[in-house]
CSV table of C-alpha atoms in Angstrom, one decimal:
chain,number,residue,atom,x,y,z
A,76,UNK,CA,-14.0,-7.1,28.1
A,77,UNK,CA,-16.9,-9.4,26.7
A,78,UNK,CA,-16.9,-10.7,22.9
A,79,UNK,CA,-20.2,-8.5,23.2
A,80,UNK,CA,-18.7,-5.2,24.4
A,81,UNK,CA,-15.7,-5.4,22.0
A,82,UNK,CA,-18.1,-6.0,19.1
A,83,UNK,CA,-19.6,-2.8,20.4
A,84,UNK,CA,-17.2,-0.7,20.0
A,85,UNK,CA,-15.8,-2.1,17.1
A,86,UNK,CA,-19.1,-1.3,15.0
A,87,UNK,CA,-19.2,2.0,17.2
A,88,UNK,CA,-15.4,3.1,15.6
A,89,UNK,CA,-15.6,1.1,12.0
A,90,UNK,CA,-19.0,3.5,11.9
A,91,UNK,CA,-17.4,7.2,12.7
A,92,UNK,CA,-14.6,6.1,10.3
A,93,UNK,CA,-17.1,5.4,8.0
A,94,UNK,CA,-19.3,8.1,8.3
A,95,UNK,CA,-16.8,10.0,5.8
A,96,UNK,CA,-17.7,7.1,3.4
A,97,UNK,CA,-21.4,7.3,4.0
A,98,UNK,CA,-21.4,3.5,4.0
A,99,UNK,CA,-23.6,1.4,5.8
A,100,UNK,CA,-21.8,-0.6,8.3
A,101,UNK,CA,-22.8,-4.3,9.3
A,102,UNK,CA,-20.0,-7.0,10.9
A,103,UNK,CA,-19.1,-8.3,7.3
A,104,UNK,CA,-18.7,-4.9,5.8
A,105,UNK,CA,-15.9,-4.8,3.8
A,106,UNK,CA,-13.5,-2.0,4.9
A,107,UNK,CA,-11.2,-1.8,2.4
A,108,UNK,CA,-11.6,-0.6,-1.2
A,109,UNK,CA,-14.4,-3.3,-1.9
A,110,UNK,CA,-16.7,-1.8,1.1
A,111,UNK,CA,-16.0,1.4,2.7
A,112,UNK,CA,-13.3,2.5,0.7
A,113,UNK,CA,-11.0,3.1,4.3
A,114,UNK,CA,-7.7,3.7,3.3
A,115,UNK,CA,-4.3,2.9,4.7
A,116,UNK,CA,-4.0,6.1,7.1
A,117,UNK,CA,-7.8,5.5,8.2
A,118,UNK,CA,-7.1,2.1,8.7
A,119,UNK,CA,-3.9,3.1,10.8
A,120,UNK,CA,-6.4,5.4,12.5
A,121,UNK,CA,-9.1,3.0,12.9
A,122,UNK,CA,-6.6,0.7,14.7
A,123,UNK,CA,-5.1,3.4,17.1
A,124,UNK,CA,-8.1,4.6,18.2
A,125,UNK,CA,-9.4,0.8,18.8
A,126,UNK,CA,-6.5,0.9,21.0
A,127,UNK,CA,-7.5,3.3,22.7
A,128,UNK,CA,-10.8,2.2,23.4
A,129,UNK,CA,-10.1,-1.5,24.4
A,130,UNK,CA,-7.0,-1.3,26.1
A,131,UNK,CA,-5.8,-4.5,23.6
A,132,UNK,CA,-2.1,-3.5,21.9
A,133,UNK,CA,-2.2,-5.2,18.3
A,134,UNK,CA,1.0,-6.8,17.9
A,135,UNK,CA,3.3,-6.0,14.6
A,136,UNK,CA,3.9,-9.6,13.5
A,137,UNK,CA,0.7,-11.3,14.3
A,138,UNK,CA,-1.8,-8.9,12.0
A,139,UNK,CA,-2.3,-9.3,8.3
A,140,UNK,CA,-4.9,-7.8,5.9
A,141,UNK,CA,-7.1,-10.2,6.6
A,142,UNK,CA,-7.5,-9.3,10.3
A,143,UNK,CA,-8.5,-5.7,8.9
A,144,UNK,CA,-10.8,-7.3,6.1
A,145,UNK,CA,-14.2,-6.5,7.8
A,146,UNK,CA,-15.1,-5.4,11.3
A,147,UNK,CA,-16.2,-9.3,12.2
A,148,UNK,CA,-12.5,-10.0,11.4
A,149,UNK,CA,-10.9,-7.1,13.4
A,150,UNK,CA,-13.3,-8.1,16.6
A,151,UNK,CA,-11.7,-11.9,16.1
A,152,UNK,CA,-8.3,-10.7,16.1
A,153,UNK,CA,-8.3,-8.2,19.0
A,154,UNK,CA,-10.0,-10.9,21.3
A,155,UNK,CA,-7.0,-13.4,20.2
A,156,UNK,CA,-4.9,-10.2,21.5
A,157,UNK,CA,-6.8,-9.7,24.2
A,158,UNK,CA,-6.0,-13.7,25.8
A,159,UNK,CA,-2.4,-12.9,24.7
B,71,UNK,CA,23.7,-9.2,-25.1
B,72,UNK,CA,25.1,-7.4,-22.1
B,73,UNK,CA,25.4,-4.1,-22.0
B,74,UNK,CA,28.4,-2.5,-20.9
B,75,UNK,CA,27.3,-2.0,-16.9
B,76,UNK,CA,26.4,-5.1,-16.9
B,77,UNK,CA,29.8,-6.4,-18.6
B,78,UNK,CA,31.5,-4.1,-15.9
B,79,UNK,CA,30.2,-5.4,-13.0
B,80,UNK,CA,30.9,-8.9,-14.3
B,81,UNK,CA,33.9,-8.7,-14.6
B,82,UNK,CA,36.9,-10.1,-12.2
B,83,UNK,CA,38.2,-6.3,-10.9
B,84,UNK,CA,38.3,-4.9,-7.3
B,85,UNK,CA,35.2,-2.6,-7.2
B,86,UNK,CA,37.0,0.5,-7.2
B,87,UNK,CA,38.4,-0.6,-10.7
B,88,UNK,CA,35.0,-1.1,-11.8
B,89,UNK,CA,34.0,2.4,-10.9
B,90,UNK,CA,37.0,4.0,-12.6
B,91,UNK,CA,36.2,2.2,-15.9
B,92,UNK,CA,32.9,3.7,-15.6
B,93,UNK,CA,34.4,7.0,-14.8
B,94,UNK,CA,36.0,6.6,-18.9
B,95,UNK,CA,33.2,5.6,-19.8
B,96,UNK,CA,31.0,8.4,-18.6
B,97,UNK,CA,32.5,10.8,-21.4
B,98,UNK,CA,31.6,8.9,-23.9
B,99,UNK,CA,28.2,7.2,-23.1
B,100,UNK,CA,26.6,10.3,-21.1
B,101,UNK,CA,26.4,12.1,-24.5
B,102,UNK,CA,22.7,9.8,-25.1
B,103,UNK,CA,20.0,11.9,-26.5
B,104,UNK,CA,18.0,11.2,-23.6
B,105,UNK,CA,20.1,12.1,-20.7
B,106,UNK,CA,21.2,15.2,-22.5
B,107,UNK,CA,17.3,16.3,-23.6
B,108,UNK,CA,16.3,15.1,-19.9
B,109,UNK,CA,19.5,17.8,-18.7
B,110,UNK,CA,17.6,20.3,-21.3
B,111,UNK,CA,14.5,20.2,-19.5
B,112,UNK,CA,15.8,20.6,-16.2
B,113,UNK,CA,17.7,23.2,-16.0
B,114,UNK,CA,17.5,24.2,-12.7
B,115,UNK,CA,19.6,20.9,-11.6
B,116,UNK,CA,21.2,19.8,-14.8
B,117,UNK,CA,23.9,22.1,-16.9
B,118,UNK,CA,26.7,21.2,-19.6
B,119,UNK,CA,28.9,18.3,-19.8
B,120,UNK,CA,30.2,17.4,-16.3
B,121,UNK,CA,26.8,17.6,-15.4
B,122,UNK,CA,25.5,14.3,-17.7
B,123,UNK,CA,29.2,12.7,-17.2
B,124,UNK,CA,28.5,12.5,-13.4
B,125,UNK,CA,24.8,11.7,-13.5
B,126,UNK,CA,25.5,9.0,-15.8
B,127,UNK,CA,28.5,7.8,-14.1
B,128,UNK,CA,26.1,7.8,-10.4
B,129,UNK,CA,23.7,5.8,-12.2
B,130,UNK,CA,26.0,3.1,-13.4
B,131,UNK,CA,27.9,2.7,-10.3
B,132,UNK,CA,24.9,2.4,-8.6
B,133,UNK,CA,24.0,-0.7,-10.4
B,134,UNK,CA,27.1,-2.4,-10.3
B,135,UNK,CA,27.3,-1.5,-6.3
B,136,UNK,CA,23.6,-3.2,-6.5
B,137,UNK,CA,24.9,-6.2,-8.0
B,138,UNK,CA,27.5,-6.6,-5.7
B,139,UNK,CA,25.4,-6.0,-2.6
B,140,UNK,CA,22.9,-8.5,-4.1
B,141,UNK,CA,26.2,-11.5,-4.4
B,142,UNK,CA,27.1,-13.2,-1.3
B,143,UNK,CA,30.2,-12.9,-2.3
B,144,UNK,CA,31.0,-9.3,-3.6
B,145,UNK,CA,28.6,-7.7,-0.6
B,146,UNK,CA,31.7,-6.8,1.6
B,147,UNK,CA,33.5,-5.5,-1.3
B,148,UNK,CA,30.3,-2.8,-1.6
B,149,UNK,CA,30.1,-1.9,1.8
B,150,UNK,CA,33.7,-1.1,2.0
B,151,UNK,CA,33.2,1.4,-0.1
B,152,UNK,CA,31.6,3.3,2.6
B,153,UNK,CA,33.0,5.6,4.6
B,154,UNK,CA,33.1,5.3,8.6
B,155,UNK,CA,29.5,6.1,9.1
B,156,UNK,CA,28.3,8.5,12.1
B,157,UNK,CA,25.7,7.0,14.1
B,158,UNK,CA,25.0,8.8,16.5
B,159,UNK,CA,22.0,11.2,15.6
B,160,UNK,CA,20.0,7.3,15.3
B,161,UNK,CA,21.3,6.2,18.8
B,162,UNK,CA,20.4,9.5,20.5
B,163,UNK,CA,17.1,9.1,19.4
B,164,UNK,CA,16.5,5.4,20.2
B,165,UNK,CA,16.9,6.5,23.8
B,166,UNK,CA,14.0,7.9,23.3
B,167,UNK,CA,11.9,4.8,21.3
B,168,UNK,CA,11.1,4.2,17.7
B,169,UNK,CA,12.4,6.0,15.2
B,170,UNK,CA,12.0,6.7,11.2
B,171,UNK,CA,14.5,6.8,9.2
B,172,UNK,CA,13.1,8.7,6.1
B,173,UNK,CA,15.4,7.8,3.0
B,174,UNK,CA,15.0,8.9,-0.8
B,175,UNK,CA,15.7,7.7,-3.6
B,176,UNK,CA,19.4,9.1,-4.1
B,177,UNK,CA,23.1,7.7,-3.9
B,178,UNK,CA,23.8,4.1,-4.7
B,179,UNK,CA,20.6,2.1,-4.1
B,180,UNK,CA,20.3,-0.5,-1.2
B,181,UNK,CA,23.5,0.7,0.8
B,182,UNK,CA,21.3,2.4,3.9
B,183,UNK,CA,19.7,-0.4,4.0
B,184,UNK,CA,22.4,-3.2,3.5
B,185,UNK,CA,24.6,-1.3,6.5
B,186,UNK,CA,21.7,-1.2,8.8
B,187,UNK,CA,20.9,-5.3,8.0
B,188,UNK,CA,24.5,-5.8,9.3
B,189,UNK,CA,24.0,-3.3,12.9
B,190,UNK,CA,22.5,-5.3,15.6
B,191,UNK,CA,18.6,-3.4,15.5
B,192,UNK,CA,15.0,-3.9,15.9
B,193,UNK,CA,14.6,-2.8,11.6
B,194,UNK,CA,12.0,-3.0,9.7
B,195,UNK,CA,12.5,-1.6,6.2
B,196,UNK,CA,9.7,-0.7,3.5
B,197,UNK,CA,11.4,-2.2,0.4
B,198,UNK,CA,10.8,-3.4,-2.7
B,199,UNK,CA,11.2,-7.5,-1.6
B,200,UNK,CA,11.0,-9.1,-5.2
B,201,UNK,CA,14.1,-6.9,-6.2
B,202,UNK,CA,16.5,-8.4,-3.5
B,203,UNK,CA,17.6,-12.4,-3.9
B,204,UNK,CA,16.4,-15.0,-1.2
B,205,UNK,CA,19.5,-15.4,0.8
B,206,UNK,CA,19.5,-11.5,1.6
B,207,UNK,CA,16.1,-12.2,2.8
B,208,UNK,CA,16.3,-15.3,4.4
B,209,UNK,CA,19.5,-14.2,6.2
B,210,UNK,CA,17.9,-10.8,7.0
B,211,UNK,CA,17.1,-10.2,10.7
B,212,UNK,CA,14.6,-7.3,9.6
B,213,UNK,CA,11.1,-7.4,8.8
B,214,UNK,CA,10.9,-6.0,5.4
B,215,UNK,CA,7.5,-4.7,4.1
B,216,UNK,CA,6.9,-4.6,0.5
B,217,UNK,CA,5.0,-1.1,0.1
B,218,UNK,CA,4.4,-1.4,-3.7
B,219,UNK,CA,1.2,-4.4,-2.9
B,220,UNK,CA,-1.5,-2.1,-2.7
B,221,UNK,CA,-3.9,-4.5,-0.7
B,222,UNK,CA,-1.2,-5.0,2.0
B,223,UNK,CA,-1.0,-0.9,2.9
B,224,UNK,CA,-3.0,-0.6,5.7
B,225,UNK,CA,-1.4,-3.6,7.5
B,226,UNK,CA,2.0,-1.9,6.3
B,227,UNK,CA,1.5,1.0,8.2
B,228,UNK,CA,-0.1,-0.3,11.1
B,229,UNK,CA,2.3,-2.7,11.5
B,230,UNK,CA,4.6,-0.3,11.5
B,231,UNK,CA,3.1,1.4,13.4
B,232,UNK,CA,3.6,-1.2,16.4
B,233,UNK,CA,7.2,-1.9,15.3
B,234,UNK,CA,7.7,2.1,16.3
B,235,UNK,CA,5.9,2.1,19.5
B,236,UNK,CA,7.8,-1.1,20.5
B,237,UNK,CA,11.2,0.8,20.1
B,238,UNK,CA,11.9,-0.3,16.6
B,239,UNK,CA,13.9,1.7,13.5
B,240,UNK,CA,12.0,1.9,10.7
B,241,UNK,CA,13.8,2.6,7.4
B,242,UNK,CA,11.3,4.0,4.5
B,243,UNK,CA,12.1,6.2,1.4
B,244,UNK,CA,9.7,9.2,2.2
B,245,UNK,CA,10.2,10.1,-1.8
B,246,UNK,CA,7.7,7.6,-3.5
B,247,UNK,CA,3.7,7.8,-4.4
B,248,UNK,CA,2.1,4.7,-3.8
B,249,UNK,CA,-0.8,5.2,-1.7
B,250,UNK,CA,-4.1,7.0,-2.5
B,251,UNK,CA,-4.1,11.0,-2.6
B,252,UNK,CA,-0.1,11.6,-2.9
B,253,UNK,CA,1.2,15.4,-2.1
B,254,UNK,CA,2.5,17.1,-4.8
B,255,UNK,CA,5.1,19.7,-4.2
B,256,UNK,CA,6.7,21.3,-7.1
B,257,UNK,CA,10.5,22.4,-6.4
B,258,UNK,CA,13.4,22.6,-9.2
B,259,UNK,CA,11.1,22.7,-12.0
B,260,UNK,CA,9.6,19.5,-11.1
B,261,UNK,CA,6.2,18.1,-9.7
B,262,UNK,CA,7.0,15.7,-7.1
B,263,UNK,CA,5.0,13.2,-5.5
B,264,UNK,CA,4.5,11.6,-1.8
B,265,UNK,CA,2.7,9.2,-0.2
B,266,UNK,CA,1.1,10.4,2.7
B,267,UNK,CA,1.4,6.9,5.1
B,268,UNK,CA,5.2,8.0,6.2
B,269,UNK,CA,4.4,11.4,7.6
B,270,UNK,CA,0.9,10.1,8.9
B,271,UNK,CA,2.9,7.3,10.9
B,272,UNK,CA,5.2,9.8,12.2
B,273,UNK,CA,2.6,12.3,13.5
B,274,UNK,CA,0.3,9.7,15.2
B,275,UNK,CA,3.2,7.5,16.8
B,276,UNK,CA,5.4,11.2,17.7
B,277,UNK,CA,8.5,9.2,16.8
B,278,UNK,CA,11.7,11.0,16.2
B,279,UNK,CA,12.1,11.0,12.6
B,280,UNK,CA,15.9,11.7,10.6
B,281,UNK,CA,16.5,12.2,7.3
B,282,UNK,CA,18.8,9.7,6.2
B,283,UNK,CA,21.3,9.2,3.0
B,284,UNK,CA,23.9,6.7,1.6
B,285,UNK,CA,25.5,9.2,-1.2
B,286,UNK,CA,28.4,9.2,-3.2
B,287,UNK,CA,30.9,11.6,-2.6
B,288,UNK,CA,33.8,10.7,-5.5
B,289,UNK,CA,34.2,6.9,-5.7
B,290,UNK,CA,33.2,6.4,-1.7
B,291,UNK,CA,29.7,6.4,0.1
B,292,UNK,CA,29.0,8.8,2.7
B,293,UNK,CA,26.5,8.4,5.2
B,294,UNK,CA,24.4,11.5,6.6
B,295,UNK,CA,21.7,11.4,9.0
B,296,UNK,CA,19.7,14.7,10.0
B,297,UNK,CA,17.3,15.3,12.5
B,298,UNK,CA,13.9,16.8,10.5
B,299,UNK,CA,11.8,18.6,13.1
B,300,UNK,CA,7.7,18.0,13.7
B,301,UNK,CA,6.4,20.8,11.8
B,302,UNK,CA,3.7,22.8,14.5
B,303,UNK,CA,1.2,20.4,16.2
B,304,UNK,CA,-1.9,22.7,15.7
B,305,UNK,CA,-2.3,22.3,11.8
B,306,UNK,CA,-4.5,20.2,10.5
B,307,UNK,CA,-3.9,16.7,9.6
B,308,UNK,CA,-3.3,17.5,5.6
B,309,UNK,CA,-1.1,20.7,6.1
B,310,UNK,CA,0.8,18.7,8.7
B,311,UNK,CA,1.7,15.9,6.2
B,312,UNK,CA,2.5,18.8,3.6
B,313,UNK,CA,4.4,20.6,5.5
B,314,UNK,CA,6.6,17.5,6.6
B,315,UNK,CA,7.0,16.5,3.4
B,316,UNK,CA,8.6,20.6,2.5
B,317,UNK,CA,11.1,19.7,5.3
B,318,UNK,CA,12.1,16.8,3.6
B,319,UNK,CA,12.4,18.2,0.5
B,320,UNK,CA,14.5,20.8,1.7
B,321,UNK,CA,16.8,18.6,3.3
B,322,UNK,CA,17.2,16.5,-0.1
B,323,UNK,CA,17.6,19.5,-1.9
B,324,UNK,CA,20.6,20.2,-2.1
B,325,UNK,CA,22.1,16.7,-3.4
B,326,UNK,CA,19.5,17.1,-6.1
B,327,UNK,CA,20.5,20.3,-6.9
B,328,UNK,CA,24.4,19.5,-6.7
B,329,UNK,CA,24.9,16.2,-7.1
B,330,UNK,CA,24.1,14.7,-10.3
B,331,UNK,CA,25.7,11.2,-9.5
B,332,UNK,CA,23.1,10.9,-6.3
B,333,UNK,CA,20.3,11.0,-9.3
B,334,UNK,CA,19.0,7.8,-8.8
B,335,UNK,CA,15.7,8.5,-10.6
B,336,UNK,CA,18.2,8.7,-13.9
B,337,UNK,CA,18.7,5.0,-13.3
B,338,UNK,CA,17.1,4.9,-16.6
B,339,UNK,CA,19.8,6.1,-18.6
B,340,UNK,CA,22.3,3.4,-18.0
B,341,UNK,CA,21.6,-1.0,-19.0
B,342,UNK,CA,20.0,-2.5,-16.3
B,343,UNK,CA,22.2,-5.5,-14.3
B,344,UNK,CA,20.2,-8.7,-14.4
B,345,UNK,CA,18.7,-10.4,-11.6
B,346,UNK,CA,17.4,-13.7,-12.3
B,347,UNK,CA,15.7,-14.2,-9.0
B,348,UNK,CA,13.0,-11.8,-9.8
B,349,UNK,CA,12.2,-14.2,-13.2
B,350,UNK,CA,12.0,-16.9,-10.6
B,351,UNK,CA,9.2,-15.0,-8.1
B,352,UNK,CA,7.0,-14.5,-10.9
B,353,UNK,CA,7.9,-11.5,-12.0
């Protein structure tokens, strides 16, 4: 999967998460409680179901809340996850 | 100036001599206006006497089994106090991947968790990190997640989330409101509150999920462990979480309701055993 398509469907899931927020969504949007307001179970959900989509498992030790800051971030840290 | 549970658990005397000393005690300190106006309010777990002797005696105990948990030294002397725990409901399951072991906040505090540091798991544990002293964490095998930073919530549960599905145990107390929108269920005359992450994690990863307790039972520590069932896949994502959190509830339920020393949210009516270390994080 290309940097391009991932950041496609990034935007694509941040978005129908966000639709509940009615926020605007852009690659630096914040996603937490400074931005879109996601909280932990959406962001749990957000995760799962970029999962889904990609095919890339997110490994337990290697994300922090900075790899979930924005959807620019998240895209950066499922390509590292993607090469392994 | 120390109080007296602290001055007990300082002193040089085999545990069990500590807790007796706290049993004389009991008589004499449980009659606090507090405790007895708390026992007042709540009559549909507290009544008479007995009932503030033993709720004050669990809470006292509980700190001085703390402090010896928390002391290179004394931590053996603490777990010994436990009796030969069962296991086997939490290695069935593991056959079968990740699982959650859903705790509360009853019995003497940190034992689960201290007995399952010392068995040879894949753990993670939400706990409160600042209370325990660096060499339990350094020497800690566990990944322990620290659910009281509020900015760290989301990666809490989705790491956790990927502990489970990698055949991890994950031990988390199922009884505390930290997250946005907690459940409120009101049961023995009280309103409690849940966070919702525990029983989101357990739907969305299908884990097997048990109930699990470290609680006094006289001057020793009994471990149970009970299997909570999924509550019916076709409700909706809210009613789901509620109704997981009734199951829980009724299987804590009955320690609350008979088993004052297992009060742990009385903690409050007993001096509180130091621990510099916390000074020393920045607390």
């Amino acid at each position: 999967m290309n940097h391009e398509e991932l950041s496609r469907i990034v935007l694509e899931v941040v978005r129908s998460q966000a639709e509940a927020h009615g926020g605007e969504v852009d690659l630096d949007t914040p996603l937490g409680s400074d931005g879109l307001g996601i909280d932990s179970i959406g962001c749990l959900d957000l995760v799962l179901e970029l999962e889904r989509r990609t095919g890339i498992r997110l490994r337990d030790e290697t994300l922090t809340a900075e790899s979930l800051a924005t959807p620019a971030a998240l895209i950066d840290h499922l390509a590292r996850a993607a090469r392994g | 100036m120390a109080g007296l549970v602290e001055s007990v658990a300082a002193m040089s005397l085999p545990l069990p001599a500590k807790l007796e000393l706290l049993r004389e005690a009991a008589a004499r300190e449980s009659r606090q206006e507090r405790l007895l106006r708390w026992a007042a309010n709540h009559r549909e777990i507290a009544s008479g006497d007995d009932w503030c002797r033993r709720a004050w005696w669990g809470a006292a105990a509980g700190e001085v089994v703390r402090d010896h948990l928390y002391d290179p030294e004394r931590r053996a002397d603490a777990l010994r106090l436990v009796e030969a725990a069962d296991w086997t409901a939490l290695d069935e399951a593991r056959r079968n991947g990740g699982v959650i072991l859903a705790a509360a906040h009853l019995g003497p505090p940190k034992v689960l968790m201290n007995l399952l540091l010392d068995r040879d798991l894949p753990l993670a544990v939400w706990t409160n990190t600042r209370d325990m002293p660096a060499w339990l964490r350094r020497q800690s095998r566990a990944t322990l997640f620290d659910p009281l930073q509020a900015d760290q919530r989301g990666v809490l549960l989705v790491r956790s989330a990927a502990h489970l599905r990698a055949g991890g145990v994950l031990l988390a107390a199922a009884d505390q409101a930290t997250g946005q929108r907690p459940v409120e269920i009101e049961r023995l005359g009280i309103r409690w509150r849940f966070s919702r992450g525990l029983p989101a994690l357990a739907r969305r990863l299908g884990v097997t999920v048990i109930v699990a307790l470290a609680l006094w039972r006289g001057e020793r520590i009994h471990v149970e462990c009970r299997r909570l069932e999924p509550p019916d896949e076709s409700l909706a994502d809210d009613a789901w979480q509620l109704a997981w959190l009734e199951r829980y509830v009724e299987a804590v339920e009955p320690t609350i309701q008979q088993s004052p020393e297992n009060l742990r949210f009385l903690r409050w009516a007993v001096d509180r055993v130091a621990r510099p270390w916390e000074a020393a994080q920045g607390d």
